[in-house]
Amino acid sequence: MLANTFRNPLFWLCLIGLALASVLPLWVSGYILGLLTVAYYFGVFSMAWDLLFGFAGEVNFGPTFLIGLGAYTAGILNGHGVGIPLCLLAGTVAAVIGGLVLALPALRVRGPYFGLTTVVAVLILQNLIVVFADTTGGEIGLTVPDVISIDAATNYWIALGFMGVSGLILYAIAVSPVGLILQASGQDPVEAGALGFNVAKHKLAAFCVSAVFSGLAGALFVFYMGTASVGTLVDVSVGVQVIIGAVLGGRRTIVGGVLGAVFLIAAGELLRPLGSLSTFVVSAAALAVILFVPSGLLGLLTRQGHRDGQRA
């Protein structure tokens, strides 16, 4: 497996990309670093989502449920004087517990009902945030007393390092025997079960792993932004951006989610002068890539897009 990894052009592409990204603070402005920092956190959101959908075959339409649990748990505890490290841990644990509570009944249903269940979970979380506004900040938002750093370069390197480690772990899981079982379970759960694999157990494990990285990334994002709100972390539209980033970057690639997230945020910022038209242009470009390059932007860069399109 290690030898195959070194022969894989994707490995070298990621390594070169990380090397170039690590020196960006030396010659770009703090404004650009801020945009990329946000993109890296969204890249982790997309990678975690891709593990569940791309491999386990479960369409999670509510990734922001896990993200929001991690973010708000960390932010609320910090407001009560708890230090950042413990807040990050608590946010991660809350996302995992919430993921288990959601996944145990949701994985019993088939087809689109799992996706609908996750959407309902997001709507419930939104309502809870509004109802308990005294604690959560409601629609106005929650402001946290502490931030990781006020230095743009430091925040950038933390986000880059976290993204790199997350991508490595998630990719290692994806190419491991567990990842192969997840693929088999996602493509044909009946046949996978007939072969002796515990489909429900493996999908539940995938959901928990996705929850760990979503919750931790959400908690870190709060301490970067200094605030949490429904519109920036929990709203369904934010979840759609996470999903598009994963599919746009390349489904079943894990690391493609980073590329998709960077593209969406960079394109949205570049086209900001167009006003509301910018959303249409970015969405149209994303749709074109998804339709004509099934392997996504990552497949296009590694020159696999054409062959994947022919196979599809």
mmCIF file of C-alpha atoms in Angstrom, residues 48 66 91-93 95-96 162 207-218:
data_model
loop_
_atom_site.group_PDB
_atom_site.id
_atom_site.type_symbol
_atom_site.label_atom_id
_atom_site.label_comp_id
_atom_site.label_asym_id
_atom_site.label_seq_id
_atom_site.Cartn_x
_atom_site.Cartn_y
_atom_site.Cartn_z
ATOM 1 C CA ALA A 48 -15.508 14.543 6.289
ATOM 2 C CA LEU A 66 -22.399 18.058 13.263
ATOM 3 C CA GLY A 91 -17.116 20.277 20.841
ATOM 4 C CA THR A 92 -15.739 17.137 19.225
ATOM 5 C CA VAL A 93 -17.405 14.878 21.795
ATOM 6 C CA ALA A 95 -20.596 16.205 17.618
ATOM 7 C CA VAL A 96 -19.879 12.489 18.035
ATOM 8 C CA PHE A 162 -5.223 20.823 10.686
ATOM 9 C CA PHE A 207 -20.591 8.579 10.564
ATOM 10 C CA CYS A 208 -18.682 8.839 13.848
ATOM 11 C CA VAL A 209 -15.386 9.550 12.079
ATOM 12 C CA SER A 210 -17.114 12.204 9.983
ATOM 13 C CA ALA A 211 -18.559 13.670 13.187
ATOM 14 C CA VAL A 212 -15.123 13.856 14.837
ATOM 15 C CA PHE A 213 -13.601 15.951 12.070
ATOM 16 C CA SER A 214 -16.742 18.023 11.451
ATOM 17 C CA GLY A 215 -17.140 18.843 15.134
ATOM 18 C CA LEU A 216 -13.476 19.629 15.713
ATOM 19 C CA ALA A 217 -13.281 21.756 12.569
ATOM 20 C CA GLY A 218 -16.431 23.602 13.625
#
